[in-house]
Structure formats: structure tokens, C-alpha cells
Amino acid sequence: MPDLDTALATITRFAERPPIARPPDEDVARRARSLRRKRRIRRSSAAALVVVVGVAGVAVGLRAGGDDGARSVVSDTPPTTRTVEPGEFLDEVIDIIEAEAYDADPDWVAGWREQAVAVAATARTAGETYRFIEGMRGMVGPGPTIVSPPPVQHQADDRTAPSPAPTSEVVGDVGFLTLPPIPSGATSESGTAYIAIAHDLLDADVCGWIVDLRVPEPVRSASDLGTMLSAVAPLLGPGTTVGYRDRTGATTTWDIGEDGAVSFGEEEVAPGSDEAMGPDLPVAVLQRWSTSGTWEALLMALRGEPDVRTFGLPSGGRSTGTETFTLSDGSLLVLRTSLPVDRNGTGYDGPIAPDEQVAPRGTRTDPQREAAAAWLATQPSCR
Amino acid sequence: MDVVDFASWYRREHPRLASTLVVVAGDVGTAAEAADEAFARAYERWDRVGVMASPGGWAYRTALNVLHRRRRRARLEAVLLRRHGGGGKLDSFAVPADWSPEVWDALRSLPIRERTAVALRYVADLPTQAIAEAMGVAPGTVGSTLHAARRNLAAALGDELAVPEIELTPRCEEEPSDA
């Protein structure tokens, strides 16, 4: 029988004689693809899947560049449902949170794992653990949010659905632009039309623009950030607009190229065109609490520009970079995985205050718009 | 920080991680699955994992989480097997080829927590802080767990006098210091 020192020396040499052969590199890649298929909803710029659900009183839009964050991802395949053992399900969720959540704290995760054992012991189905999972809210940012049963999904149909379109009016020398939600990607039929209409409107002979990002309350549906950035590219000009920083510090940015093409990281999501570039004009942006999600990302993109001033009330503070993961029971886990940052790398983790706070007053006047118009009137191009 | 090349990292890290997991799991098949999953997850997220100060630390923690999950599932299966008249023993603990049967038997007698600490210290060759992070415990807990593990290992080997009462943590001097 070896003594302790000999045994420890023997254990140390176990690594030199691994009893498991190393699988070929390509097996790792294959398994990673399989894991991804199993767990994660793939990002798809072309998919026009729109899901709007109410969870804890908060409407959440899920899709590429969805309302709850410009990095939301969507599925182009319907989820499947199956019965899952509650303990296994909770392990799966906590594994994802630990690996992906922007705010995952190791101490909290360890605590959840302990609590999960007790929860799993009494739960009969995975669904009975949802409340526990949503109880983690506040400790990992604005999530996690779990969506189940798998939501009713419908493919947005470009042939039958009315295509949303930007609108504008010109009062004096000032243009007033409103941007409805556009769930479709920039290369889809309705997305392309949306962008073309916006560029046509922004070609008007004006001395400055008021961009209204005060989303009407009923309009809480998803919108594609790539499409919207491409639509207002003539106002933004080339350069980085907004980015999302994950917990390792890596930032992926939305950029506009010299030709007006919009890209997210390495991926071009909207092609460039002559119309995508416009003259440098002053821009007044209207915001309020409902300026949230994609509109808040647009607000961040515009704020970084020179000759831009914002008016109204603090924004909603919900432009979190969320990702959506499919779980083994077919439900969806929405998790904050990144923090929005402006072009200077400044992170935003709450409402964005306007340059000039202007409260609404009654229903017949729009003091925020009036304040914006008054500022534009002082700008060199409008004098 | 430069991104480490995944392929070279994988080839370098696999033998040690795999051996470590075999000691922790006490089962080659389970360890192989956990290792495969940990490396696949690392591959999937290599743009983030590759720039970490210690991609290996991330891989160990991930693999241990996978093992933890599988052990819980195995326990449940064992309960179900017993309920239906089966033996309910799932851990094979077969001695891996080329490994000392005496040492293997002594290791299998340790509680899982102590076996994990021993594996991370002596097979993975991780410093205390990294072991603490992989196990999700405080560094002080690693020291006391290793002390208990050496005492129990010595007892299993019949070497009762091998571990002093006061923990000397002889390998701690290898760890980097800010001083």
C-alpha cells in the first residue's frame, strides 16, 4: 500500500495518462453546433417572428433588435415542448445565467443552486419553477424573464400585413419625423420599403429635423434596430452609433459606413446607398418614459452627434442588450447579456435624461415639440 | 488581451481536464461527457472565453457544473431504479487503465467535495484561488477541504501519521503573489 506522499505523487501523474482520448477538433465544433441548436435561439436578421407577451406587467418584445433591446435574438424555427424534470430544468436555467447573464454574481449563483434543490424537490413540472426563476429578477439586471407556454407565434407576412412607414410633416423650414415600429429586418420587403420612405422624407428641403421618439403608449411592439438605424442614417452620418458591451468587456457596435451601410459587428444588416447620406442638419429629439428599447438605442445613437439636442422627459431605461434562449421544455428565457454603450463607450444602465427637461402640458399643445422648434430656430442653418 | 488559439488550447488542456474529471466523477464515461460539453461550450463562446485571464478556470468550472447536474440526475435515476426493484448503483468506479488501483480505491472513499479539491489541486495543478472559483467556495474552505482530504486519504491508505494537525499547505508557495 503506498503512503500518502506516494499516493499524491501518483495522483499528480494521472494527468500524464488520461483515460479519455481527446476527440478530434471537428467533434468539438460539431458538438458546439448541436448545443447551440438545442439551447439557443439563432439570430436571424431575415426572420420576421414577432412575439409580444406580458410578464409581470411589462410588455416584452422579442425579435432581432426587439423592443426590449437591440441585441435580442429570434427563432426561425418553432419551439418544441416536452416534459422536463424540474431539477434538470433549473440546472439548465442557472447554467445559462451563470454563463451568459451580464450581472451574474458567483455568490448569487451558488445560492440559487442551493435554493433550486429545495424548489425542485416540491415542483412537479418545470412550469412550477418559473416563479423561482423570475424571482432572480433584480439580481441579474432586468431579467431573467421566462416566457411560457411557448408563445403563439406568427410569421409576419409582408403580403398581407400593413407595412408600417415613417411619416413626416414640414412646418416652416423644420421637418417633423415619426418612426413607427418596424419588426422586419432591413433586407426584407417591408424593411426595405420603410428605409426608402424614410430616406425620401429626409430628402426634404428643411433647415433641421425634429425626431419624435416618444412612442405612443399602445405601440409596444417589437422593432428592428438595424432597419431603424438605416432609416435615419442620413441624420446620423458615418461612424459608430451605439454598441453593446458584454460582461467580458467586449463591445459589439452598430456602425454606419461611408456609403450608409449599417452593420452590427462584422455583419452588414442594411446595404448602403446614395440616399442613405444626407447633409449635416441640426436635429432635435423628443423623448419620454416610453422611449424604450429600440427607440432608446436610437436616442443613444442620435445623442452622440454634434448639433443634436434632446427634449422631454427621461427615457424608459430599458435599452438592455437581451438575448433569448430556448429551454428544454420549449419556453424562452430572456436574459440581459450586455449593456448598451454610446459611441464613446459610456454605458447606460437606466433612464437617459434629456438635455432640456420639458413636461407635457394638457392635450392641445405640445411644449416639448415647441421647445425643440425654438432651439432649432437658433441654429445657424435655420436663422 | 490576445485571443488564445482554441485548437492549441484545447489540445493542451484536454488531458489534464479529462483526468481531473475522471477523479471527480469516479467514472470515465461521465467524465468524458462532461469534458466534451465543457470544451464545446468554450468553443461556442471562444470570442469571450478566449480573452479571459484563465480560459482553463472557466472550463473547469463549467465542467464541474455539468458533472454536478449529471450526479443529481444519476441520484434520481438510482432512486427510481431502487423503487422499481433495481440495484440503484450507477457509479461504476472502474479503475482507469494505467492508474494505480490502490490510489483509485482510496480516492473513491473520499466525499465528492474532498475528491474534487484533490483533483483540482493534484491533477489539474490549480492554485488555491482558482480551485475556490471552480468549486464556488472561499479560498479558506479550499485549504480546510484539502486538509481533510489528505487526512482521509492517509487513513484510507493506512498511513495515519502522514497528515499533521496544522495545515501547512505546502503547495501554496507556488501561487503568484501581489507582494
Coordinates of C-alpha atoms in Angstrom, one line a residue:
Chain A
M1 CA 0.0 0.0 0.0
P2 CA 1.5 3.4 -0.9
D3 CA 1.9 6.1 1.7
L4 CA 0.2 9.4 1.4
D5 CA 3.1 11.2 -0.3
T6 CA 3.5 8.4 -2.8
A7 CA -0.3 8.4 -3.5
L8 CA -0.4 12.2 -4.0
A9 CA 2.6 11.9 -6.4
T10 CA 0.7 9.2 -8.2
I11 CA -2.4 11.3 -8.5
T12 CA -0.3 14.2 -9.9
R13 CA 0.8 11.9 -12.7
F14 CA -2.8 10.9 -13.6
A15 CA -2.8 13.9 -16.0
E16 CA 0.0 12.3 -17.9
R17 CA -2.1 9.2 -18.5
P18 CA -5.6 10.5 -19.2
P19 CA -8.0 7.6 -19.5
I20 CA -10.1 9.6 -22.1
A21 CA -8.9 10.0 -25.6
R22 CA -9.1 13.6 -26.9
P23 CA -11.8 13.8 -29.5
P24 CA -10.8 15.4 -32.9
D25 CA -11.2 19.2 -33.1
E26 CA -14.0 18.8 -35.6
D27 CA -16.0 16.8 -33.0
V28 CA -15.9 19.8 -30.6
A29 CA -17.2 22.1 -33.3
R30 CA -20.0 19.6 -34.1
R31 CA -21.0 19.3 -30.5
A32 CA -21.0 23.1 -30.1
R33 CA -23.3 23.3 -33.1
S34 CA -25.5 20.7 -31.5
L35 CA -25.6 22.5 -28.2
R36 CA -26.4 25.8 -29.9
R37 CA -29.3 24.2 -31.8
K38 CA -30.6 22.7 -28.6
R39 CA -30.4 25.6 -26.3
R40 CA -30.1 28.8 -28.2
I41 CA -32.4 30.7 -30.5
R42 CA -30.4 31.6 -33.5
R43 CA -30.0 35.1 -34.6
S44 CA -31.8 35.7 -37.8
S45 CA -31.9 39.0 -39.4
A46 CA -34.4 37.9 -42.0
A47 CA -36.8 36.1 -39.8
A48 CA -39.9 38.2 -39.1
L49 CA -41.0 36.4 -36.0
V50 CA -42.8 38.7 -33.6
V51 CA -43.7 37.8 -30.1
V52 CA -45.3 40.2 -27.6
V53 CA -46.0 38.9 -24.2
G54 CA -46.9 40.4 -20.9
V55 CA -44.8 39.3 -18.0
A56 CA -45.1 40.9 -14.6
G57 CA -46.8 43.9 -16.1
V58 CA -44.1 44.6 -18.6
A59 CA -44.6 44.1 -22.2
V60 CA -41.6 42.5 -23.8
G61 CA -41.0 42.3 -27.5
L62 CA -38.7 39.6 -28.7
R63 CA -37.0 39.6 -32.0
A64 CA -33.9 40.9 -33.7
G65 CA -33.4 44.3 -32.3
G66 CA -36.6 43.9 -30.4
D67 CA -38.3 46.4 -28.2
D68 CA -36.6 45.1 -25.1
G69 CA -33.2 45.5 -26.5
A70 CA -31.3 45.8 -29.7
R71 CA -29.5 42.6 -29.3
S72 CA -32.5 40.4 -28.8
V73 CA -32.4 37.3 -31.0
V74 CA -35.2 35.4 -32.6
S75 CA -36.0 32.0 -33.7
D76 CA -36.8 31.0 -37.2
T77 CA -37.9 27.6 -36.0
P78 CA -40.9 26.9 -33.8
P79 CA -40.0 25.8 -30.3
T80 CA -40.8 22.3 -29.2
T81 CA -42.4 21.3 -25.9
R82 CA -41.6 18.3 -23.8
T83 CA -41.8 17.3 -20.2
V84 CA -38.7 18.1 -18.2
E85 CA -37.7 17.1 -14.7
P86 CA -37.8 20.3 -12.6
G87 CA -34.3 19.8 -11.1
E88 CA -32.8 19.3 -14.5
F89 CA -34.7 22.3 -15.8
L90 CA -33.4 24.6 -13.0
D91 CA -29.9 23.4 -13.5
E92 CA -30.2 24.3 -17.2
V93 CA -31.5 27.8 -16.4
I94 CA -28.9 28.5 -13.8
D95 CA -26.1 27.2 -16.1
I96 CA -27.2 29.7 -18.7
I97 CA -27.5 32.5 -16.3
E98 CA -24.1 31.8 -14.9
A99 CA -22.5 31.6 -18.3
E100 CA -24.3 34.4 -20.0
A101 CA -26.0 36.9 -17.7
Y102 CA -24.4 40.3 -17.7
D103 CA -24.8 40.7 -14.0
A104 CA -24.4 37.1 -12.8
D105 CA -22.6 37.1 -9.5
P106 CA -20.9 33.8 -8.5
D107 CA -22.2 34.1 -4.9
W108 CA -25.8 34.6 -6.0
V109 CA -25.5 31.8 -8.5
A110 CA -24.2 29.4 -5.8
G111 CA -27.1 30.5 -3.5
W112 CA -29.6 29.9 -6.3
R113 CA -28.2 26.4 -6.9
E114 CA -28.8 25.6 -3.2
Q115 CA -32.3 27.0 -3.3
A116 CA -33.1 25.3 -6.6
V117 CA -32.6 21.9 -4.9
A118 CA -35.5 22.7 -2.5
V119 CA -37.6 24.2 -5.2
A120 CA -37.1 21.1 -7.5
A121 CA -38.0 18.8 -4.6
T122 CA -41.5 20.2 -4.4
A123 CA -42.2 21.1 -8.0
R124 CA -44.0 18.6 -10.2
T125 CA -43.3 20.3 -13.5
A126 CA -40.8 22.7 -15.0
G127 CA -43.5 25.3 -15.1
E128 CA -43.8 25.3 -11.4
T129 CA -40.2 26.6 -11.1
Y130 CA -40.9 29.7 -13.3
R131 CA -41.8 31.8 -10.3
F132 CA -38.5 30.9 -8.7
I133 CA -36.6 31.8 -11.8
E134 CA -38.3 35.1 -12.2
G135 CA -37.5 35.7 -8.5
M136 CA -33.9 36.2 -9.6
R137 CA -35.1 39.4 -11.3
G138 CA -33.2 42.4 -10.0
M139 CA -30.1 40.3 -9.2
V140 CA -29.2 39.8 -12.8
G141 CA -30.5 43.1 -14.1
P142 CA -33.9 43.4 -15.6
G143 CA -34.3 39.7 -16.1
P144 CA -34.5 36.9 -16.3
T145 CA -37.9 36.7 -17.8
I146 CA -39.3 33.4 -18.7
V147 CA -41.9 33.0 -21.4
S148 CA -44.1 30.0 -21.3
P149 CA -46.1 28.3 -22.5
P150 CA -44.3 28.8 -25.8
P151 CA -46.0 31.9 -27.1
V152 CA -48.3 32.0 -30.0
Q153 CA -46.1 33.0 -32.9
H154 CA -47.0 34.2 -36.2
Q155 CA -44.8 34.9 -39.1
A156 CA -45.1 38.5 -40.2
D157 CA -46.5 38.3 -43.7
D158 CA -45.3 41.0 -46.0
R159 CA -48.1 40.2 -48.4
T160 CA -51.0 40.8 -46.0
A161 CA -49.8 42.8 -43.0
P162 CA -50.0 46.6 -43.4
S163 CA -46.5 47.9 -43.8
P164 CA -45.5 50.5 -41.2
A165 CA -44.0 53.6 -42.7
P166 CA -42.3 56.7 -41.3
T167 CA -44.2 59.9 -41.7
S168 CA -43.2 63.5 -41.7
E169 CA -44.6 67.0 -41.9
V170 CA -42.8 70.2 -42.7
V171 CA -43.8 73.3 -40.7
G172 CA -41.9 76.3 -42.0
D173 CA -38.4 75.2 -42.5
V174 CA -38.5 72.4 -39.9
G175 CA -39.3 68.8 -40.6
F176 CA -41.0 66.6 -38.0
L177 CA -40.3 62.8 -38.3
T178 CA -42.1 60.0 -36.6
L179 CA -40.9 56.4 -36.7
P180 CA -43.4 53.6 -36.2
P181 CA -42.1 50.2 -35.1
I182 CA -40.8 48.0 -37.9
P183 CA -40.4 44.4 -36.9
S184 CA -38.9 43.3 -40.2
G185 CA -35.2 43.2 -41.0
A186 CA -33.6 45.8 -43.2
T187 CA -33.4 43.5 -46.2
S188 CA -37.0 42.3 -46.0
E189 CA -39.6 43.7 -48.4
S190 CA -41.3 45.8 -45.7
G191 CA -37.9 46.8 -44.2
T192 CA -36.6 48.0 -47.5
A193 CA -39.7 50.0 -48.1
Y194 CA -39.6 51.5 -44.6
I195 CA -36.0 52.7 -45.2
A196 CA -36.7 54.0 -48.7
I197 CA -39.7 56.1 -47.4
A198 CA -37.6 57.5 -44.6
H199 CA -34.8 58.5 -46.9
D200 CA -37.3 60.1 -49.2
L201 CA -38.8 62.1 -46.4
L202 CA -35.4 63.1 -45.1
D203 CA -34.5 64.5 -48.5
A204 CA -36.9 67.3 -47.9
D205 CA -35.6 70.9 -48.1
V206 CA -35.6 71.8 -44.4
C207 CA -33.2 73.6 -42.1
G208 CA -33.4 71.0 -39.3
W209 CA -35.3 68.0 -38.0
I210 CA -37.4 67.1 -35.0
V211 CA -37.3 63.4 -34.5
D212 CA -40.1 62.1 -32.3
L213 CA -39.1 59.1 -30.2
R214 CA -42.0 59.5 -27.8
V215 CA -43.5 56.1 -28.7
P216 CA -47.3 56.2 -28.2
E217 CA -48.3 54.0 -25.3
P218 CA -50.3 51.4 -27.2
V219 CA -47.3 50.9 -29.6
R220 CA -45.3 48.5 -27.5
S221 CA -44.4 46.1 -30.2
A222 CA -41.0 45.0 -31.4
S223 CA -38.9 46.9 -33.8
D224 CA -35.7 46.2 -35.6
L225 CA -32.8 48.4 -34.7
G226 CA -30.9 47.7 -37.9
T227 CA -33.9 48.9 -40.0
M228 CA -34.4 52.0 -37.9
L229 CA -30.8 53.0 -37.9
S230 CA -30.7 52.6 -41.7
A231 CA -33.8 54.7 -41.9
V232 CA -32.2 57.6 -40.0
A233 CA -28.7 57.1 -41.5
P234 CA -29.0 60.4 -43.3
L235 CA -29.2 62.2 -39.9
L236 CA -26.5 60.1 -38.3
G237 CA -23.8 60.1 -40.9
P238 CA -21.0 57.5 -40.9
G239 CA -19.4 56.1 -37.8
T240 CA -20.3 54.1 -34.7
T241 CA -23.8 54.8 -33.4
V242 CA -24.3 52.6 -30.4
G243 CA -22.9 49.4 -29.0
Y244 CA -23.5 46.6 -26.6
R245 CA -20.8 45.5 -24.1
D246 CA -20.9 42.0 -22.6
R247 CA -19.5 41.2 -19.2
T248 CA -16.1 40.4 -20.5
G249 CA -15.8 44.0 -21.7
A250 CA -16.1 43.0 -25.4
T251 CA -18.3 45.5 -27.3
T252 CA -20.2 44.9 -30.5
T253 CA -21.2 48.1 -32.3
W254 CA -23.8 49.2 -34.7
D255 CA -21.9 51.2 -37.4
I256 CA -22.8 53.2 -40.4
G257 CA -20.3 53.0 -43.3
E258 CA -19.2 55.8 -45.5
D259 CA -21.8 54.6 -48.1
G260 CA -24.6 54.5 -45.5
A261 CA -24.5 50.7 -45.0
V262 CA -25.4 49.6 -41.5
S263 CA -23.5 46.8 -39.8
F264 CA -23.7 45.0 -36.5
G265 CA -20.2 43.8 -35.6
E266 CA -18.9 42.2 -38.8
E267 CA -22.4 41.6 -40.2
E268 CA -23.8 44.1 -42.7
V269 CA -27.6 44.3 -42.0
A270 CA -28.5 47.1 -44.4
P271 CA -26.8 48.0 -47.7
G272 CA -25.6 51.5 -48.4
S273 CA -27.0 53.9 -51.0
D274 CA -26.6 57.5 -52.1
E275 CA -29.9 58.3 -50.3
A276 CA -28.5 57.0 -47.0
M277 CA -26.2 60.0 -46.8
G278 CA -27.6 63.5 -46.1
P279 CA -26.5 67.0 -45.3
D280 CA -25.4 67.8 -41.7
L281 CA -28.5 69.4 -40.2
P282 CA -29.4 70.1 -36.6
V283 CA -31.6 67.5 -35.0
A284 CA -33.9 67.9 -32.0
V285 CA -35.0 64.7 -30.4
L286 CA -38.2 64.3 -28.4
Q287 CA -38.1 61.6 -25.6
R288 CA -40.1 60.5 -22.6
W289 CA -40.6 57.4 -20.5
S290 CA -42.0 55.4 -23.4
T291 CA -38.7 56.0 -25.3
S292 CA -37.6 52.5 -24.6
G293 CA -35.9 49.5 -26.1
T294 CA -35.0 50.1 -29.8
W295 CA -36.1 53.8 -29.6
E296 CA -33.8 54.3 -26.6
A297 CA -31.0 52.8 -28.7
L298 CA -31.9 55.3 -31.4
L299 CA -31.8 58.0 -28.8
M300 CA -28.3 57.0 -27.8
A301 CA -27.2 57.0 -31.4
L302 CA -28.5 60.4 -32.0
R303 CA -27.3 61.9 -28.8
G304 CA -23.7 61.4 -29.7
E305 CA -24.0 63.5 -32.8
P306 CA -22.9 67.2 -32.9
D307 CA -25.9 69.6 -33.4
V308 CA -28.3 67.3 -31.6
R309 CA -30.3 68.3 -28.6
T310 CA -32.8 66.3 -26.7
F311 CA -36.1 67.5 -25.2
G312 CA -38.8 66.0 -23.0
L313 CA -38.6 63.5 -20.0
P314 CA -36.2 60.8 -19.0
S315 CA -36.3 57.7 -21.2
G316 CA -37.6 54.3 -20.1
G317 CA -34.2 52.9 -19.2
R318 CA -34.9 49.6 -20.9
S319 CA -32.4 49.5 -23.7
T320 CA -30.7 46.5 -22.3
G321 CA -28.9 44.1 -24.6
T322 CA -31.0 41.0 -24.2
E323 CA -30.7 37.5 -25.7
T324 CA -33.3 34.8 -25.7
F325 CA -32.5 31.2 -25.1
T326 CA -34.7 28.2 -25.8
L327 CA -35.1 25.9 -22.8
S328 CA -35.6 22.2 -22.9
D329 CA -39.3 22.5 -22.1
G330 CA -39.8 24.8 -25.1
S331 CA -40.1 28.0 -23.1
L332 CA -37.9 31.0 -23.7
L333 CA -35.5 32.6 -21.2
V334 CA -34.9 36.3 -21.8
L335 CA -31.7 37.4 -20.2
R336 CA -29.7 40.6 -20.1
T337 CA -26.3 39.7 -21.6
S338 CA -24.9 43.1 -22.3
L339 CA -25.1 46.8 -21.5
P340 CA -25.8 49.5 -24.1
V341 CA -22.9 51.9 -24.6
D342 CA -22.8 55.0 -26.7
R343 CA -20.2 55.8 -29.4
N344 CA -17.8 57.0 -26.7
G345 CA -18.1 53.7 -24.8
T346 CA -20.2 55.2 -21.9
G347 CA -22.5 52.6 -20.6
Y348 CA -26.2 53.3 -19.9
D349 CA -27.9 51.3 -17.1
G350 CA -31.1 53.3 -16.6
P351 CA -33.1 56.2 -17.9
I352 CA -31.4 58.8 -20.1
A353 CA -32.1 62.3 -19.1
P354 CA -32.9 64.8 -21.9
D355 CA -30.7 67.9 -22.4
E356 CA -33.8 70.0 -21.7
Q357 CA -36.5 68.6 -19.4
V358 CA -39.8 69.7 -20.7
A359 CA -43.0 68.4 -19.1
P360 CA -46.1 67.8 -21.2
R361 CA -49.0 70.2 -20.6
G362 CA -52.6 69.4 -21.5
T363 CA -53.5 67.7 -24.7
R364 CA -53.9 70.7 -27.1
T365 CA -50.3 71.8 -27.0
D366 CA -47.0 70.0 -27.3
P367 CA -44.5 72.0 -25.3
Q368 CA -41.7 69.5 -26.0
R369 CA -42.1 70.0 -29.7
E370 CA -42.4 73.7 -29.2
A371 CA -39.1 73.8 -27.2
A372 CA -37.4 71.7 -29.9
A373 CA -38.6 74.1 -32.6
A374 CA -37.5 77.1 -30.6
W375 CA -34.0 75.6 -30.3
L376 CA -33.8 74.8 -34.0
A377 CA -34.7 78.3 -34.8
T378 CA -31.5 79.4 -33.1
Q379 CA -29.3 77.1 -35.2
P380 CA -27.2 78.6 -38.0
S381 CA -29.0 76.6 -40.7
C382 CA -32.4 77.9 -39.6
R383 CA -31.7 81.6 -38.9
Chain B
M1 CA -5.6 40.7 -24.4
D2 CA -4.8 38.5 -27.3
V3 CA -7.2 35.7 -28.2
V4 CA -5.7 32.3 -27.5
D5 CA -6.0 29.9 -30.4
F6 CA -8.8 27.5 -29.5
A7 CA -7.3 24.4 -31.2
S8 CA -3.9 24.7 -29.4
W9 CA -5.6 25.5 -26.1
Y10 CA -7.9 22.5 -26.5
R11 CA -5.1 20.1 -27.3
R12 CA -3.0 21.3 -24.4
E13 CA -5.9 21.5 -21.8
H14 CA -7.8 18.3 -22.6
P15 CA -5.6 15.6 -21.0
R16 CA -5.5 17.4 -17.6
L17 CA -9.1 18.4 -17.6
A18 CA -10.2 15.0 -18.6
S19 CA -8.1 13.3 -15.9
T20 CA -9.3 15.7 -13.3
L21 CA -12.9 15.0 -14.2
V22 CA -12.4 11.2 -14.0
V23 CA -11.1 11.6 -10.5
V24 CA -14.1 13.9 -9.5
A25 CA -16.7 11.7 -11.3
G26 CA -15.2 8.4 -10.5
D27 CA -16.4 7.3 -13.8
V28 CA -14.7 7.6 -17.2
G29 CA -17.9 7.8 -19.3
T30 CA -19.5 10.6 -17.2
A31 CA -16.2 12.5 -17.1
A32 CA -15.8 12.2 -20.9
E33 CA -19.2 13.6 -21.5
A34 CA -18.6 16.5 -19.1
A35 CA -15.3 17.2 -20.7
D36 CA -16.8 17.2 -24.2
E37 CA -19.6 19.5 -23.1
A38 CA -17.2 21.9 -21.4
F39 CA -15.0 22.2 -24.5
A40 CA -18.0 22.5 -26.8
R41 CA -19.3 25.4 -24.7
A42 CA -15.9 27.0 -24.7
Y43 CA -15.7 26.6 -28.4
E44 CA -19.2 28.1 -28.8
R45 CA -18.2 31.2 -26.8
W46 CA -14.5 31.3 -27.6
D47 CA -14.6 35.0 -28.6
R48 CA -15.3 35.7 -24.9
V49 CA -13.7 32.7 -23.2
G50 CA -10.5 33.1 -25.2
V51 CA -9.8 36.5 -23.9
M52 CA -10.3 35.6 -20.3
A53 CA -7.4 35.7 -17.9
S54 CA -7.9 31.9 -17.4
P55 CA -9.9 30.1 -20.0
G56 CA -8.9 26.9 -18.2
G57 CA -10.6 28.2 -15.0
W58 CA -13.8 28.8 -16.9
A59 CA -13.6 25.3 -18.4
Y60 CA -13.1 23.6 -15.0
R61 CA -16.0 25.5 -13.5
T62 CA -18.2 24.7 -16.5
A63 CA -17.2 21.0 -16.5
L64 CA -17.8 20.7 -12.7
N65 CA -21.3 22.2 -13.2
V66 CA -22.0 19.7 -15.8
L67 CA -20.9 16.9 -13.5
H68 CA -22.9 18.3 -10.7
R69 CA -26.0 18.2 -12.9
R70 CA -25.3 14.7 -14.0
R71 CA -24.8 13.5 -10.5
R72 CA -28.1 14.9 -9.4
R73 CA -29.8 13.2 -12.3
A74 CA -28.0 9.9 -11.5
R75 CA -29.1 10.1 -8.0
L76 CA -32.7 10.5 -9.1
E77 CA -32.3 7.6 -11.6
A78 CA -30.9 5.5 -8.8
V79 CA -33.9 6.2 -6.6
L80 CA -36.2 5.3 -9.4
L81 CA -34.2 2.1 -10.1
R82 CA -34.5 1.1 -6.4
R83 CA -38.2 1.9 -6.5
H84 CA -38.6 -0.5 -9.4
G85 CA -36.6 -3.3 -7.8
G86 CA -33.2 -2.5 -9.4
G87 CA -29.9 -2.2 -7.6
G88 CA -29.8 1.6 -8.0
K89 CA -26.0 1.7 -8.1
L90 CA -24.8 3.7 -11.1
D91 CA -21.2 4.7 -10.3
S92 CA -19.0 2.0 -11.8
F93 CA -15.8 3.3 -10.4
A94 CA -13.8 1.0 -12.7
V95 CA -10.1 1.6 -12.4
P96 CA -8.9 3.5 -15.4
A97 CA -6.1 1.7 -17.3
D98 CA -2.6 2.6 -16.1
W99 CA -3.9 4.1 -12.9
S100 CA -2.9 2.7 -9.5
P101 CA -5.8 0.6 -8.1
E102 CA -4.8 1.3 -4.5
V103 CA -4.8 5.0 -5.0
W104 CA -8.0 4.8 -7.0
D105 CA -9.8 2.9 -4.2
A106 CA -8.5 5.4 -1.6
L107 CA -9.8 8.3 -3.8
R108 CA -13.2 6.8 -4.2
S109 CA -13.6 6.6 -0.5
L110 CA -13.4 10.4 -0.2
P111 CA -16.6 12.5 -0.2
I112 CA -17.2 14.2 -3.5
R113 CA -16.2 17.6 -2.2
E114 CA -12.8 16.4 -1.0
R115 CA -12.3 14.4 -4.1
T116 CA -13.0 17.5 -6.2
A117 CA -10.5 19.5 -4.2
V118 CA -7.8 16.8 -4.5
A119 CA -8.4 16.5 -8.3
L120 CA -8.2 20.3 -8.9
R121 CA -5.0 20.6 -6.8
Y122 CA -3.1 17.5 -7.7
V123 CA -4.3 16.6 -11.2
A124 CA -5.3 20.0 -12.5
D125 CA -2.5 21.7 -10.6
L126 CA -4.6 24.7 -9.9
P127 CA -3.7 27.3 -7.2
T128 CA -6.0 27.8 -4.3
Q129 CA -7.8 30.8 -5.7
A130 CA -8.6 29.0 -9.0
I131 CA -9.8 26.0 -7.1
A132 CA -12.0 28.2 -5.0
E133 CA -13.5 29.8 -8.1
A134 CA -14.0 26.4 -9.8
M135 CA -15.7 25.0 -6.7
G136 CA -17.6 28.1 -5.9
V137 CA -16.3 28.3 -2.3
A138 CA -14.0 30.6 -0.3
P139 CA -10.2 30.1 -0.6
G140 CA -10.1 29.3 3.1
T141 CA -12.6 26.5 2.5
V142 CA -10.3 25.0 -0.1
G143 CA -7.5 24.8 2.5
S144 CA -9.6 23.1 5.1
T145 CA -11.2 20.7 2.5
L146 CA -7.7 19.7 1.2
H147 CA -6.5 19.1 4.7
A148 CA -9.5 16.9 5.5
A149 CA -9.0 15.1 2.1
R150 CA -5.3 14.4 2.9
R151 CA -6.2 13.1 6.3
N152 CA -8.9 10.8 5.0
L153 CA -6.8 9.7 2.1
A154 CA -4.0 8.8 4.5
A155 CA -6.5 6.9 6.6
A156 CA -7.7 5.0 3.6
L157 CA -4.1 4.1 2.7
G158 CA -3.3 3.1 6.3
D159 CA -0.8 6.0 6.6
E160 CA -2.4 7.6 9.7
L161 CA 0.5 9.7 10.7
A162 CA 1.0 11.3 7.3
V163 CA -1.0 14.5 7.8
P164 CA 0.0 17.0 10.6
E165 CA -2.7 18.5 12.7
I166 CA -1.8 22.0 11.5
E167 CA -2.4 22.6 7.7
L168 CA 0.9 23.6 6.1
T169 CA -0.5 23.8 2.5
P170 CA 2.9 23.0 1.1
R171 CA 1.9 23.9 -2.5
C172 CA 0.6 27.3 -1.7
E173 CA 4.1 28.9 -2.2
E174 CA 3.7 28.3 -5.9
E175 CA 0.9 30.8 -6.2
P176 CA 1.5 34.2 -7.5
S177 CA 1.6 37.0 -5.0
D178 CA 0.8 40.6 -5.3
A179 CA 3.6 41.5 -2.9

